[in-house]
Coordinates of C-alpha atoms in Angstrom, one line a residue:
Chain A
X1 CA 31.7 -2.4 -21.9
X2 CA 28.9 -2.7 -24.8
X3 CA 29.9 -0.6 -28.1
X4 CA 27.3 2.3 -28.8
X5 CA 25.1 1.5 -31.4
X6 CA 21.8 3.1 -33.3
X7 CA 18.5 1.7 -32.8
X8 CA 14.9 2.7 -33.9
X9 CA 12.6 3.6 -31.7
X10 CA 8.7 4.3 -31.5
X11 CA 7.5 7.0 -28.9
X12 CA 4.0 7.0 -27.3
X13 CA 4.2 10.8 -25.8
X14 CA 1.5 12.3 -23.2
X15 CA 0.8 15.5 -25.2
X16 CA -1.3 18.1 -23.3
X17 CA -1.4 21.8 -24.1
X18 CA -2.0 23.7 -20.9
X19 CA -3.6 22.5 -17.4
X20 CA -6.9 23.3 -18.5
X21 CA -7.3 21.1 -21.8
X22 CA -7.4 17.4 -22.0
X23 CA -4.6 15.7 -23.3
X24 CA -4.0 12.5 -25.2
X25 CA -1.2 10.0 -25.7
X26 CA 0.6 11.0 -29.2
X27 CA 3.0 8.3 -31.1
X28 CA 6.1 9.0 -33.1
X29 CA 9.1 7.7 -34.4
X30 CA 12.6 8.4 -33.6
X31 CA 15.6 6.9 -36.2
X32 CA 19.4 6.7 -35.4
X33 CA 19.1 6.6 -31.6
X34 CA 22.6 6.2 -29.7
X35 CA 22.7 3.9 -26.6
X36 CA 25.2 5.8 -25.4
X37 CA 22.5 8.6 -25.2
X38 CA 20.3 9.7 -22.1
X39 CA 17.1 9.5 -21.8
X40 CA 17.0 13.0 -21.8
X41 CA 19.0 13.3 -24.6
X42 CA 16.7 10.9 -26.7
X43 CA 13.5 13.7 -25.9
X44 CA 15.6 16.7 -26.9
X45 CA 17.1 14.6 -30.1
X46 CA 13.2 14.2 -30.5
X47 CA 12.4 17.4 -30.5
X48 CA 14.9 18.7 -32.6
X49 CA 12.7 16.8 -35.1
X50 CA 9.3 18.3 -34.0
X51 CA 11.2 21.8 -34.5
X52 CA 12.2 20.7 -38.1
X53 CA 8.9 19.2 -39.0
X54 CA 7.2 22.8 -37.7
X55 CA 5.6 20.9 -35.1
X56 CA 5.2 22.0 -31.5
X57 CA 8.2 20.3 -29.4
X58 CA 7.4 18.0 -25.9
X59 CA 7.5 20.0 -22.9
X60 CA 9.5 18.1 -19.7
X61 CA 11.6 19.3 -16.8
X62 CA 15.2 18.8 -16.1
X63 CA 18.1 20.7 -14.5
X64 CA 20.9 19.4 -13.3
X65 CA 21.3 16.1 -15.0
X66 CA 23.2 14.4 -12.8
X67 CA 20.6 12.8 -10.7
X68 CA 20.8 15.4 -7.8
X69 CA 17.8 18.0 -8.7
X70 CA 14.9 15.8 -9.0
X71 CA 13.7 18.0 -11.5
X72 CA 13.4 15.5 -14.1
X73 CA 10.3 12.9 -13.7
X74 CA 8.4 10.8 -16.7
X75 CA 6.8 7.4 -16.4
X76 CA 8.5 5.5 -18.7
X77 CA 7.4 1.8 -19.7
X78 CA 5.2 1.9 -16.8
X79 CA 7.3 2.6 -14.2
X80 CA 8.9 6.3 -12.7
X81 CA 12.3 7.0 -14.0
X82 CA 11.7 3.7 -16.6
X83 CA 12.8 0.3 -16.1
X84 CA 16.1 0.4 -13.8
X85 CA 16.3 1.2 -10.0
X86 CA 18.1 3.7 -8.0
X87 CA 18.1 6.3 -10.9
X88 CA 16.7 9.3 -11.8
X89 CA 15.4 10.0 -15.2
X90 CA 18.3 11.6 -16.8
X91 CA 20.7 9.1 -15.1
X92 CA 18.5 6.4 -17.5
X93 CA 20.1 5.7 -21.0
X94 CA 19.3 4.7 -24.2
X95 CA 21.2 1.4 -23.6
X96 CA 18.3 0.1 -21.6
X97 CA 15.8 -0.6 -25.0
X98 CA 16.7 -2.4 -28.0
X99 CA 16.0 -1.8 -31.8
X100 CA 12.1 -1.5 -32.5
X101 CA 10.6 -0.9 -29.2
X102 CA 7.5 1.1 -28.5
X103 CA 8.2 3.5 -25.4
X104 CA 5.7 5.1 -23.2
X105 CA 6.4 8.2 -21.6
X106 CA 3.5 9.8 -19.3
X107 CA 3.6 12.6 -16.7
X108 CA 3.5 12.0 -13.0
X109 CA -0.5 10.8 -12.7
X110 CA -1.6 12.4 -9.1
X111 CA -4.5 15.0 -8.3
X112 CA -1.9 16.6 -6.0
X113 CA 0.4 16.7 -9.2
X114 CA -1.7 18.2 -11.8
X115 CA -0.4 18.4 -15.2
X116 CA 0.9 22.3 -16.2
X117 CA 2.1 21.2 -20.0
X118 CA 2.7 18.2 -22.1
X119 CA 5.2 15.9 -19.2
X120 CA 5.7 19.0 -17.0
X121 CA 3.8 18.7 -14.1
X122 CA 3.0 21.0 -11.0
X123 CA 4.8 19.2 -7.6
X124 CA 4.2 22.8 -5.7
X125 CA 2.0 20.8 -3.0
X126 CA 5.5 19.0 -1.7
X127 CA 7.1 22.3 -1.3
X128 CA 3.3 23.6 0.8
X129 CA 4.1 20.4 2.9
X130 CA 7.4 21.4 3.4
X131 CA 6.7 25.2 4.4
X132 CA 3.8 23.6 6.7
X133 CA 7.1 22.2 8.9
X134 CA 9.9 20.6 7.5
X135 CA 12.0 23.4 8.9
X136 CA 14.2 23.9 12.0
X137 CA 13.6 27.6 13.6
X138 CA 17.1 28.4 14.1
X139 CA 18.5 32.3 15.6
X140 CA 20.3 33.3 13.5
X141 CA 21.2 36.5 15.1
X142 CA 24.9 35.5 15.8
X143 CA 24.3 33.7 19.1
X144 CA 24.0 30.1 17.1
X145 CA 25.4 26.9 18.9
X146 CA 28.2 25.1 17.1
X147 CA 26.7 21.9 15.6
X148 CA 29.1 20.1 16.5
X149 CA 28.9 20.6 20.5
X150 CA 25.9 18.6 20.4
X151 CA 26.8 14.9 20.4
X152 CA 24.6 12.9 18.1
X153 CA 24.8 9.5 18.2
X154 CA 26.4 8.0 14.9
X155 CA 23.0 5.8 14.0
X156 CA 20.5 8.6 14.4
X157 CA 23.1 10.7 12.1
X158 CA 23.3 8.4 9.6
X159 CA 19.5 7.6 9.6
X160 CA 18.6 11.6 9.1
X161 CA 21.4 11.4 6.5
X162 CA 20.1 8.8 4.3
X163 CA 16.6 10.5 5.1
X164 CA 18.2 13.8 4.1
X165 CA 18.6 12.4 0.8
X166 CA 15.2 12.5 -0.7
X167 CA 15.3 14.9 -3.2
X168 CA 11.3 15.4 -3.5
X169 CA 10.9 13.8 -7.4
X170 CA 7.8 12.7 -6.8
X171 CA 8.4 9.1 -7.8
X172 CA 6.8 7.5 -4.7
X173 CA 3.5 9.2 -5.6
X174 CA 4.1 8.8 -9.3
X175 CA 4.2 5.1 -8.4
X176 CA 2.1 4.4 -5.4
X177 CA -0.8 2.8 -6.5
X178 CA -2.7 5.1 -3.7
X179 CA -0.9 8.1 -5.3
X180 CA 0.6 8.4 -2.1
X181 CA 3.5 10.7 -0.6
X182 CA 4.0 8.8 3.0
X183 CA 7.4 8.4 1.7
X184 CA 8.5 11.8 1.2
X185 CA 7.0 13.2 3.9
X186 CA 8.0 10.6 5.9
X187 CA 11.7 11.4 4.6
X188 CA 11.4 14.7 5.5
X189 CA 9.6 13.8 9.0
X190 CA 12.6 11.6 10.1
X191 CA 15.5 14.2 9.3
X192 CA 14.4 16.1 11.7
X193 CA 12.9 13.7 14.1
X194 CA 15.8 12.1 14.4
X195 CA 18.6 14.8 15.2
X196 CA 17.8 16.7 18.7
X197 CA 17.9 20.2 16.9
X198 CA 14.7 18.7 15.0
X199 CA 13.6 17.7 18.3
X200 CA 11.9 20.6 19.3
X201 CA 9.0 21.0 16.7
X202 CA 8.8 16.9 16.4
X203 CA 5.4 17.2 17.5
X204 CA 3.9 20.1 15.2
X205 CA 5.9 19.5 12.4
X206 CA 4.2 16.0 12.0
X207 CA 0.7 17.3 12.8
X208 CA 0.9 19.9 10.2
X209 CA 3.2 18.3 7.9
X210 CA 0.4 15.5 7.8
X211 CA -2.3 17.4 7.7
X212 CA -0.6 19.6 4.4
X213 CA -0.2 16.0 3.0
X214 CA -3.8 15.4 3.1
X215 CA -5.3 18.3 2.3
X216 CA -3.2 18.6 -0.8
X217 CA -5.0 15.3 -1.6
X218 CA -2.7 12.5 -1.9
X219 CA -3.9 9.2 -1.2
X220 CA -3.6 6.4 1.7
X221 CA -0.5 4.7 1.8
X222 CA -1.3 0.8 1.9
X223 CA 2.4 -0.3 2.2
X224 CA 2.6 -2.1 -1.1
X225 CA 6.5 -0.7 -1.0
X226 CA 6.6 0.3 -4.5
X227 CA 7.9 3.8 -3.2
X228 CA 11.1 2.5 -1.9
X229 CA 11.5 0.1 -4.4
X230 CA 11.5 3.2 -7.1
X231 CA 13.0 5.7 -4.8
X232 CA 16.2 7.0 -6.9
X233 CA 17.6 8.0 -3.4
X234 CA 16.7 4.5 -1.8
X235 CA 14.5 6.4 0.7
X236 CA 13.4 3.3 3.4
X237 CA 9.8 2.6 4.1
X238 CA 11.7 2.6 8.1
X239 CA 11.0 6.7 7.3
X240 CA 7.1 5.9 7.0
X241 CA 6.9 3.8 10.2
X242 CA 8.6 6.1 12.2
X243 CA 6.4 9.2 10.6
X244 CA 3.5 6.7 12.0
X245 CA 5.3 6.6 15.5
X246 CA 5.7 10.2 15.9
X247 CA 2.6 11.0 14.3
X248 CA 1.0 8.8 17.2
X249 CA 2.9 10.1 19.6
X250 CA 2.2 13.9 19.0
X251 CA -1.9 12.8 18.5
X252 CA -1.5 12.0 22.2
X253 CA 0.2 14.9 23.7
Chain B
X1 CA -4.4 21.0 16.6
X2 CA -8.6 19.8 16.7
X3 CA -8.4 16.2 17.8
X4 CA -11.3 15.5 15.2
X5 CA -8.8 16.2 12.3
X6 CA -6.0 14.1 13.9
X7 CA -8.9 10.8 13.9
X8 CA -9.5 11.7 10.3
X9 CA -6.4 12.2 9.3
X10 CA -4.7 9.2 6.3
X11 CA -2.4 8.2 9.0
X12 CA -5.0 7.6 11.5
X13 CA -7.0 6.1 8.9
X14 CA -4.4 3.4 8.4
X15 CA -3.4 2.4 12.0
X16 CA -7.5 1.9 12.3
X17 CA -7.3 -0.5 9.3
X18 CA -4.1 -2.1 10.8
X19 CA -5.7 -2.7 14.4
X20 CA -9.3 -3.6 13.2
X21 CA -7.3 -6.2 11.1
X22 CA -5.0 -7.5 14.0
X23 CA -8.0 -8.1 16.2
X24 CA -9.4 -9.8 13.3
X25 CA -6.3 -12.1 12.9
X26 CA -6.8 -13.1 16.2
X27 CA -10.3 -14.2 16.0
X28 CA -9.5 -16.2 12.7
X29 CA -6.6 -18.2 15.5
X30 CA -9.2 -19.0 17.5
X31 CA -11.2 -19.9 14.8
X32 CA -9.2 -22.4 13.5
X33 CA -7.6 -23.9 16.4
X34 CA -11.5 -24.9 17.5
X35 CA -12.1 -26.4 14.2
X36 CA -9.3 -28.3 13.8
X37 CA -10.6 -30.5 16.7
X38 CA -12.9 -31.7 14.4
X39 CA -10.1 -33.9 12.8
X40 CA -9.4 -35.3 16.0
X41 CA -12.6 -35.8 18.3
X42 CA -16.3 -34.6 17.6
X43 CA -16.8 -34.3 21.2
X44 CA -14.0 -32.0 21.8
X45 CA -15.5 -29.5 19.2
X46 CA -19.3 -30.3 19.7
X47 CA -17.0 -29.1 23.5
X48 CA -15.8 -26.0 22.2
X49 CA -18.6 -24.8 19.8
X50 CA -21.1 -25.5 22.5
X51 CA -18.9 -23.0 24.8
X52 CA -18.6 -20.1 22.4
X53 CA -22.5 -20.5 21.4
X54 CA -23.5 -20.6 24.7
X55 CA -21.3 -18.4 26.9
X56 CA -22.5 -15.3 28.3
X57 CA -19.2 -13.3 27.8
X58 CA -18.7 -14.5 24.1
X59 CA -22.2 -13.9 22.7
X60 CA -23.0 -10.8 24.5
X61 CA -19.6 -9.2 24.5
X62 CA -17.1 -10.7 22.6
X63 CA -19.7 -11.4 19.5
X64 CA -20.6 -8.1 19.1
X65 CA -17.0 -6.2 19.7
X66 CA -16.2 -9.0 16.8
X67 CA -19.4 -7.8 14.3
X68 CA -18.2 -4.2 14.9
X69 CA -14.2 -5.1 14.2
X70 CA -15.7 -6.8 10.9
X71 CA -17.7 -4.1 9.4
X72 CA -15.6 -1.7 10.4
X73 CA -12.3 -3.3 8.6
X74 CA -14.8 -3.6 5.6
X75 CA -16.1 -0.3 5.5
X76 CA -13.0 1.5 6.0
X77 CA -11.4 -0.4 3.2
X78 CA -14.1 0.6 0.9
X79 CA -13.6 4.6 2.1
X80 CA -9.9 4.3 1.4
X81 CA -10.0 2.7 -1.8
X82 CA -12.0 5.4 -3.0
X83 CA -10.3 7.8 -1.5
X84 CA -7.0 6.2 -3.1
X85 CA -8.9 6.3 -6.7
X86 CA -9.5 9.6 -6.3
X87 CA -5.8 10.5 -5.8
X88 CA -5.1 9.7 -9.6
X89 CA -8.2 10.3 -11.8
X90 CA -6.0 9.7 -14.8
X91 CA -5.1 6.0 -15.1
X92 CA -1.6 5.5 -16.5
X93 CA -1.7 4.4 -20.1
X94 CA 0.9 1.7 -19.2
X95 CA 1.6 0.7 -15.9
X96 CA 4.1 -2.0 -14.5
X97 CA 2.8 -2.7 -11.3
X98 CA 4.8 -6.3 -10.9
X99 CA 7.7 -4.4 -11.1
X100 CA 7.4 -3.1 -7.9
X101 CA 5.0 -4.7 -5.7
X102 CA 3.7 -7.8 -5.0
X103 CA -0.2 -8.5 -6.6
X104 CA -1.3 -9.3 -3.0
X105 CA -0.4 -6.0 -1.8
X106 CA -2.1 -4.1 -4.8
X107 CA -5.1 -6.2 -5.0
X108 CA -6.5 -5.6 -1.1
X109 CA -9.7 -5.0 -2.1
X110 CA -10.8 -8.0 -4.4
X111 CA -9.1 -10.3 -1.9
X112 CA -11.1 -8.9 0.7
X113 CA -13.7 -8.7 -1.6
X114 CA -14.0 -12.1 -2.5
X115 CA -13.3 -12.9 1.5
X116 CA -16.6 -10.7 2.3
X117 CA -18.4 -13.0 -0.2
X118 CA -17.2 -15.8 1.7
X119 CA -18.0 -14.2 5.1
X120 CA -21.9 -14.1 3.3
X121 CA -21.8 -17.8 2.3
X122 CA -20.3 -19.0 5.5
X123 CA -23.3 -16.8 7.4
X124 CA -26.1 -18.4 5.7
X125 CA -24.4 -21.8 6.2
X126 CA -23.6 -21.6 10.2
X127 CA -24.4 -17.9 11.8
X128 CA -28.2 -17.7 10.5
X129 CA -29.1 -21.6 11.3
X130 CA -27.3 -20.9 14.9
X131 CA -29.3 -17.7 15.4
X132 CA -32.4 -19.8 13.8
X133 CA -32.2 -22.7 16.5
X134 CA -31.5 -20.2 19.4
X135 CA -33.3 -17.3 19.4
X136 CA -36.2 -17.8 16.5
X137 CA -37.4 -21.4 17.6
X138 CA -36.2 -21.7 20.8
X139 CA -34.9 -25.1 20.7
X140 CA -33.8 -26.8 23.6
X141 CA -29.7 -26.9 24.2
X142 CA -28.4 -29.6 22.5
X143 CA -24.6 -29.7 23.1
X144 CA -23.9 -32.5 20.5
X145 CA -25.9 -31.2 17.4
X146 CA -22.4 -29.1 16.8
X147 CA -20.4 -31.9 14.4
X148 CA -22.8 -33.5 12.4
X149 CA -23.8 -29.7 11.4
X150 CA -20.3 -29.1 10.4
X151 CA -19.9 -32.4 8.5
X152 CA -23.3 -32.2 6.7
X153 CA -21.7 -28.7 4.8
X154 CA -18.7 -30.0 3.6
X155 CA -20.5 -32.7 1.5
X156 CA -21.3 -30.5 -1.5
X157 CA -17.8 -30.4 -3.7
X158 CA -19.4 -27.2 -5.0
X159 CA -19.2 -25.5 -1.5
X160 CA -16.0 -27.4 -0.5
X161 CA -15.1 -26.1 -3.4
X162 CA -15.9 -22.4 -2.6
X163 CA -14.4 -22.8 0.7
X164 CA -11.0 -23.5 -0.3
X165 CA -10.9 -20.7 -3.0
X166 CA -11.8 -18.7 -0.4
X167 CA -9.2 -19.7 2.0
X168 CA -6.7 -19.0 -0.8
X169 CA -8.1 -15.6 -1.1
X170 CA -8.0 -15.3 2.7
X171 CA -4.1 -16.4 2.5
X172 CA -3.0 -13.6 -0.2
X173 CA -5.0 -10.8 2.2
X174 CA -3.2 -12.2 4.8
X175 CA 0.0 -12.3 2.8
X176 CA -0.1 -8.6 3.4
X177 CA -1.9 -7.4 5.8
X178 CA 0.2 -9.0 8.6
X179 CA 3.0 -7.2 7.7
X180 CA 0.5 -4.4 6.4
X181 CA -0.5 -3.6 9.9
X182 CA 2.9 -3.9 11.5
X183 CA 4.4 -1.2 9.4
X184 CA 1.2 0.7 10.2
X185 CA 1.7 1.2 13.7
X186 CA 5.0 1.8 13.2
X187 CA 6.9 -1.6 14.3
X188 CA 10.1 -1.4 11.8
X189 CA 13.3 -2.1 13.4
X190 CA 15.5 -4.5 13.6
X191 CA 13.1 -7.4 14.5
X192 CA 10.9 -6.8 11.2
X193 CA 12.3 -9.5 9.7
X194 CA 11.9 -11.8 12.1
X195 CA 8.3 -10.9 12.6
X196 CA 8.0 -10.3 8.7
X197 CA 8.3 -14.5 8.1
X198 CA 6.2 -15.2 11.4
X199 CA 3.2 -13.1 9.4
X200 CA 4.1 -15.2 5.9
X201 CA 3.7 -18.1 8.0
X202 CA 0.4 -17.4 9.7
X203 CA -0.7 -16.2 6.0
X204 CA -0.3 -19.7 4.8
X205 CA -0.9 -21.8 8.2
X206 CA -4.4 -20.5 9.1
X207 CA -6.0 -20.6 5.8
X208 CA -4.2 -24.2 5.1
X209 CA -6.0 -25.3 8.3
X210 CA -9.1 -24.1 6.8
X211 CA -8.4 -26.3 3.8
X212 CA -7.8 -28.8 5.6
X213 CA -10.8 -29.2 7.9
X214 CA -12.8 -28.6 4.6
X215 CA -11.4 -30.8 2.9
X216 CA -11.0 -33.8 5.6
X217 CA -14.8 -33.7 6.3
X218 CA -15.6 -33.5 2.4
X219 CA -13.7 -36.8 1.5
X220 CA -14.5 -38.4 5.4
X221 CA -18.2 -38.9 4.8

C-alpha cells in the first residue's frame, strides 16, 4: 500500500451563481493535498480556503459518501466520476493525480440537467420518468401475496437485481455524447420487466416511461457504450436492448 | 397511447436508423460480390451489371425502395445529430471521449458524411452516365459496354485515390453501425458476441473488396 503524501494541485472550477446567470470556468490553487483524501474531501479542504479568503465557497452535492446515494456527480478530467471506473465521485481519491496537475471539474452538461448552482445540478426529470411508471401498483390493504410464493427463476432475479442497482447519478447522460438516459431508463425498465410482479404494467410503463424520457429532452442514444463503460453500478447496455424489445413489443399491442 | 407519438418517439427513431442501415448493408453485399467479378472475368460482370441495369424488378422496384432506404438513413442521421446537440448546449470544457468509446462510434456523422460525398462522386461517375445512355439518348442495349466503363474510372490515381479513402471511411461507419443496429432492435444475448465479430468482419471485408477492385483495375491498365 502507497504512503500518503501532499501534492499541489491547480483547480479549473465551473462557477455559476444561480440557474439563470451564465457561468464560467474559474481556476485556483489548492497546497498540501493528501492522497489519502477524497475527492470530496479535496472540494471541502478547498472551500475551507474560499471561506478564509472571504470568497464565496463551490456549491456540489453529496450525501452519503459511500458510493450508494448517487448524490454526488462532477466531470472531472473529462470524464463522470474522473478517471477510474466503477466509482462514484466520493469513492474517487486524491491518490489518482500527482503533484502539479491541473483538474477540471464541470457539472453534469445536459438540457434535461440544468445547472441550479456552481456543480449542483437539477436531475428532477429522472425522478418525472420514474413517477411516469417505474412503479409496481401493489394493495397494500393487508391482502398482499408473499413474495416469495411466486417462483422466479434465478436468471431473471439476478438480471432485475443487477438492474435494480442503478442508483440514478446521472453519469450515462453526463457522458453520452447524445446526452442520453437509455441507460437509466432502461435500468429501471428491466427491473420490472423482468420479475412477473412487474409484468403487469410492462407495457405502459415503457410507453410512458419513454415518452417522460423524451419530453424531458434527453438525446438519442447511438450505442457508443460510454454509459456502461462509466456506470459506477456497472449498469449493462443488455438493459437498453431489452427496453428496445419491450418498447417494440408494447408499440404493437 | 397515440400511435403517432410512439413513430416519433427516440426509440423508434433509432430501430428506423438501425433497419434503414441493415437494408443498406445488404445492398453494399451485393454490390461488391458483382464487382469483384471484375477481377476474374469481364464477361461475367458486363453479365451481372447488364442484369441489374436492365431488369424490370431491379430498376423499377428494387432501385427505388434502395433511393428511398438511402435518403432516408441520411436524413434521419442529420435530424438526430441535431437533436443529440441540442441535448447539451454547453460543451464540456474538457472532455475524454477515448476513454470510453471508440472514435468510430462518436464520429457517425463525418464517416457518413464523407461516405455521402463519396455516394455524390460515385453518382456522377456511373449512376448519371447510366441514366444518360438509357433514358436521355436512348442508346441501343449494349451488354458489353459494362467493363471497359468500370476500368476507364479507376485510371485517375486521384480518384483511385478518393475511392479508397472512402472505403476506409465506409469501414469505420461500418465498424459501428453493424453492431449499432443489432443493439438497436434489441438482439443482445448470449450470441452477441458471436454476431458482434461477424459485423467487425463485414466492417473490414466489404470495404477491403472495394479497395481491392479499385485498386486491381488502377495498376491493371
Amino acid at each position: 500500500m502507497s504512503v500518503a503524501k501532499n501534492i499541489n494541485i491547480n483547480l479549473k472550477v465551473w462557477r455559476q451563481k444561480n440557474a439563470k446567470t451564465k457561468g464560467s470556468m474559474e481556476t485556483y490553487k489548492l497546497d498540501n493535498v493528501s492522497t489519502a483524501s477524497s475527492f470530496l474531501e479535496m472540494l471541502d479542504q478547498l472551500n475551507e480556503q474560499l471561506v478564509n479568503e472571504r470568497k464565496e465557497p463551490i456549491a456540489f452535492d453529496h450525501d452519503c459518501r459511500e458510493g450508494i446515494c448517487g448524490m454526488c456527480s462532477l466531470y472531472i478530467n473529462g470524464r463522470a466520476h474522473g478517471p477510474d471506473t466503477g466509482i462514484t465521485t466520493c469513492q474517487l481519491h486524491m491518490r489518482s493525480f500527482k503533484d502539479g496537475d491541473t483538474i477540471y471539474v464541470e457539472p453534469w452538461r445536459s438540457k434535461a440537467f440544468p445547472v441550479i448552482k456552481d456543480l449542483v445540478v437539477d436531475r428532477s426529470s429522472f425522478d418525472r420518468i420514474q413517477q411516469a411508471g417505474g412503479f409496481v401498483s401493489v394493495n397494500t390493504s393487508g391482502r398482499t401475496i408473499d413474495a416469495n410464493a411466486t417462483p422466479i427463476p434465478k436468471h431473471d432475479a439476478d438480471r432485475s437485481f443487477e438492474a435494480a442497482a442503478c442508483i440514478g447519478c446521472g453519469a450515462c447522460v453526463a457522458t453520452c455524447k447524445n446526452g442520453s438516459a437509455m441507460l437509466f431508463v432502461g435500468a429501471k425498465v428491466s427491473q420490472y420487466a423482468l420479475l412477473p410482479q412487474g409484468r403487469v404494467e410492462a407495457t405502459q410503463r415503457v410507453l410512458n416511461m419513454v415518452r417522460q424520457m423524451d419530453e424531458e429532452g434527453f438525446g438519442n442514444c447511438t450505442n457508443t457504450g460510454a454509459c456502461e463503460v462509466e456506470c459506477p453500478k456497472g449498469i449493462s447496455l443488455e438493459n437498453i436492448a431489452r427496453m428496445n424489445r419491450e418498447y417494440l413489443a408494447a408499440s404493437m399491442k | 397511447m397515440a400511435k403517432s407519438s410512439i413513430l416519433s418517439s427516440s426509440i423508434a427513431k433509432k430501430v428506423a436508423m438501425a433497419l434503414s442501415g441493415l437494408f443498406l448493408v445488404s445492398f453494399l453485399l451485393l454490390h461488391v460480390s458483382i464487382n469483384l467479378t471484375s477481377i476474374f472475368s469481364a464477361d461475367v460482370f458486363n453479365e451481372c451489371s447488364h442484369f441489374m441495369g436492365y431488369n424490370p424488378l431491379v430498376q423499377y422496384v428494387l432501385q427505388p425502395i434502395l433511393a428511398i432506404g438511402v435518403v432516408f438513413h441520411f436524413v434521419m442521421g442529420f435530424v438526430l445529430e441535431l437533436q443529440n446537440r441540442a441535448a447539451r448546449p454547453i460543451a464540456y470544457a474538457k472532455n475524454n471521449g477515448s476513454a470510453n468509446s471508440s472514435w468510430a462510434s462518436r464520429n457517425m456523422i463525418i464517416s457518413g458524411l464523407v461516405v455521402l460525398a463519396f455516394l455524390g462522386l460515385h453518382f456522377y461517375d456511373f449512376w448519371f452516365p447510366e441514366i444518360n445512355y438509357k433514358f436521355i439518348q436512348g442508346m441501343p442495349i449494349d451488354e458489353t459496354r459494362y467493363f471497359p466503363e468500370l476500368v476507364h474510372k479507376f485510371h485517375s490515381p486521384v480518384r483511385t485515390g478518393l475511392y479508397c479513402l472512402s472505403f476506409v471511411l465506409l469501414a469505420l461507419h461500418l465498424w459501428h453501425g453493424f453492431n449499432s443496429s443489432m443493439q438497436s432492435v434489441g438482439f443482445n444475448n448470449k450470441f452477441s458476441r458471436g454476431l458482434h465479430k461477424l459485423g467487425y468482419a463485414f466492417a473490414i471485408v466489404v470495404p477491403f473488396g472495394f479497395i481491392v477492385i479499385a485498386l486491381f483495375h488502377h495498376f491493371n491498365q
